[in-house]
Amino acid sequence: MATTTQAGQGTTTGGGRSPFLVELYRSALGKKYIMAITGIVGLGYILAHMIGNLKLYQSPEDFNRYAEFLRELLYPIAPASAILNLLRAVLILALIGHVVAAAQLTAMNRRARPDSYRSKRDYVTADFAARTMRWTGVIVLLFLAYHLADLTWGWVNPAEAGATPYEKVVASFSQPAVAAFYLFANLALGVHIYHGTWSLFQSMGWNRPGSSRQGLRLLAIAFTVVVIGGNLTFPIAVQVGLIS
Ligand code: HEM
């Protein structure tokens, strides 16, 4: 017989309880932890990626050497590209975990929402943040698909076959429509990571009364401004001829 768990979110069979981690994942809190942990992985990546891309301002050689360095991380201790592929696997798992937990959390919230019960105002406010996260999340996913096809696989990149990473970036961002798309997608990413960092603080229990909420808000703003500010400069720099 199926019984509802203490958290009221999952079910167990035969009256027994599932292992703690399974029980935790079935609860809304467990899913929020997954979103927070996978979100931190993503935030770490986009910060490191933006800092690495600043080499575009140094010289083509420095940028290309950096791209090569990523492929040869820990070589010859590990085979060439092994560490990069490991990092890619972590990133893909984090992305899948983030999207799946978000979808399940949305479905759970929908089921739990007593529509006639809530005041109109709370409903609208909560729904706005959730809708914003969903839409900006979808835009970032579409951007990522294009970005990989553009700069990693080269399928939609106008540079010649065998072009260096630097040449591919310049060829891509020289197209005004593509540069505009990168700007738009990075602004959507900015909204997503600002709201995301804020709810991450809440999920981890750091955003309590008495804690320095102002400090946390400033941290979320500073992180977003640094990462997105840096990313926005690249397509603009190519368009104005600073990077060519
Ligand atoms: C305008 C800002 C950006 C620039 C100039 C840029 C540049 C690049 C370049 C040159 C590559 C190919 C590296 C190589 O294969 O050698 C790359 C890969 C990648 N970028 Fe970006 N990127 C930008 C923004 C972003 C953002 C915002 C995200 C995430 C939301 C992102 C995620 C990735 C991922 C996941 C890869 C594949 C990494 C790999 O598997 O090797 N990038 N990017």
CSV table of C-alpha atoms and ligand atoms in Angstrom, one decimal, residues 42 45-46 49-50 53 56 63-64 66-68 70-71 84-85 87-88 91 140-141 143-144 147-148 150-153 165-166 168-169 173 182-183 185-186 189 227-228 230-235, ligand 1:
chain,number,residue,atom,x,y,z
A,42,GLY,CA,27.0,26.7,-13.0
A,45,TYR,CA,31.7,27.8,-14.5
A,46,ILE,CA,30.4,31.1,-15.9
A,49,HIS,CA,34.6,31.1,-18.4
A,50,MET,CA,34.3,34.9,-18.3
A,53,ASN,CA,37.6,34.9,-22.1
A,56,LEU,CA,40.6,38.0,-25.9
A,63,PHE,CA,43.6,33.3,-26.1
A,64,ASN,CA,44.4,30.3,-28.3
A,66,TYR,CA,44.4,29.3,-23.1
A,67,ALA,CA,42.0,27.2,-25.2
A,68,GLU,CA,44.8,24.7,-25.8
A,70,LEU,CA,42.1,23.7,-21.2
A,71,ARG,CA,42.4,20.6,-23.5
A,84,LEU,CA,38.3,18.7,-19.8
A,85,ASN,CA,35.9,15.9,-20.6
A,87,LEU,CA,34.7,18.8,-16.3
A,88,ARG,CA,32.2,18.7,-19.2
A,91,LEU,CA,28.7,20.4,-16.1
A,140,VAL,CA,19.8,30.4,-21.6
A,141,LEU,CA,19.3,26.8,-22.8
A,143,PHE,CA,21.6,30.3,-26.2
A,144,LEU,CA,23.8,27.4,-25.0
A,147,HIS,CA,26.8,28.8,-28.6
A,148,LEU,CA,28.1,25.2,-28.7
A,150,ASP,CA,28.9,28.2,-33.0
A,151,LEU,CA,32.1,28.1,-31.0
A,152,THR,CA,32.7,24.5,-29.9
A,153,TRP,CA,31.5,22.4,-32.9
A,165,PRO,CA,39.2,29.7,-31.3
A,166,TYR,CA,40.1,33.4,-31.5
A,168,LYS,CA,35.9,31.8,-34.5
A,169,VAL,CA,34.9,34.3,-31.8
A,173,PHE,CA,30.6,38.3,-33.2
A,182,TYR,CA,24.6,37.2,-27.4
A,183,LEU,CA,23.8,40.5,-25.7
A,185,ALA,CA,20.9,36.1,-24.0
A,186,ASN,CA,23.5,37.4,-21.5
A,189,LEU,CA,21.3,35.1,-18.0
A,227,VAL,CA,30.0,38.1,-14.9
A,228,ILE,CA,27.4,39.6,-17.2
A,230,GLY,CA,32.4,41.0,-18.7
A,231,ASN,CA,30.4,38.9,-21.1
A,232,LEU,CA,28.6,41.8,-22.7
A,233,THR,CA,31.9,43.5,-23.5
A,234,PHE,CA,33.0,40.7,-25.9
A,235,PRO,CA,30.4,41.1,-28.7
B,1,HEM,C1,30.1,36.6,-24.8
B,1,HEM,C2,30.5,35.7,-23.9
B,1,HEM,C3,31.1,34.4,-24.3
B,1,HEM,C4,32.2,34.1,-25.0
B,1,HEM,C5,33.2,35.1,-25.7
B,1,HEM,C6,32.4,32.7,-25.0
B,1,HEM,C7,33.4,32.0,-25.7
B,1,HEM,C8,33.5,30.6,-25.8
B,1,HEM,C9,34.4,29.9,-26.6
B,1,HEM,C10,35.5,30.6,-27.5
B,1,HEM,C11,34.2,28.6,-26.5
B,1,HEM,C12,34.9,27.4,-27.2
B,1,HEM,C13,36.1,27.0,-26.4
B,1,HEM,C14,36.9,25.9,-27.2
B,1,HEM,O1,36.3,25.0,-27.7
B,1,HEM,O2,38.1,26.1,-27.3
B,1,HEM,C15,33.1,28.4,-25.5
B,1,HEM,C16,32.6,27.2,-25.1
B,1,HEM,C17,31.6,27.1,-24.2
B,1,HEM,N1,30.9,28.1,-23.6
B,1,HEM,FE1,31.2,30.1,-23.9
B,1,HEM,N2,31.4,32.1,-24.2
B,1,HEM,C18,30.6,33.1,-23.8
B,1,HEM,C19,29.5,33.0,-22.9
B,1,HEM,C20,29.1,31.8,-22.4
B,1,HEM,C21,28.0,31.7,-21.5
B,1,HEM,C22,27.2,32.9,-20.9
B,1,HEM,C23,27.9,30.4,-21.2
B,1,HEM,C24,27.0,29.7,-20.2
B,1,HEM,C25,25.7,30.0,-20.0
B,1,HEM,C26,28.9,29.6,-21.9
B,1,HEM,C27,29.1,28.3,-21.9
B,1,HEM,C28,30.0,27.6,-22.7
B,1,HEM,C29,30.1,26.2,-22.7
B,1,HEM,C30,29.4,25.2,-21.8
B,1,HEM,C31,31.1,25.9,-23.6
B,1,HEM,C32,31.7,24.5,-24.0
B,1,HEM,C33,33.0,24.2,-23.2
B,1,HEM,C34,33.6,23.0,-23.6
B,1,HEM,O3,33.0,21.9,-23.5
B,1,HEM,O4,34.8,23.0,-24.0
B,1,HEM,N3,29.6,30.6,-22.6
B,1,HEM,N4,32.7,29.7,-25.2
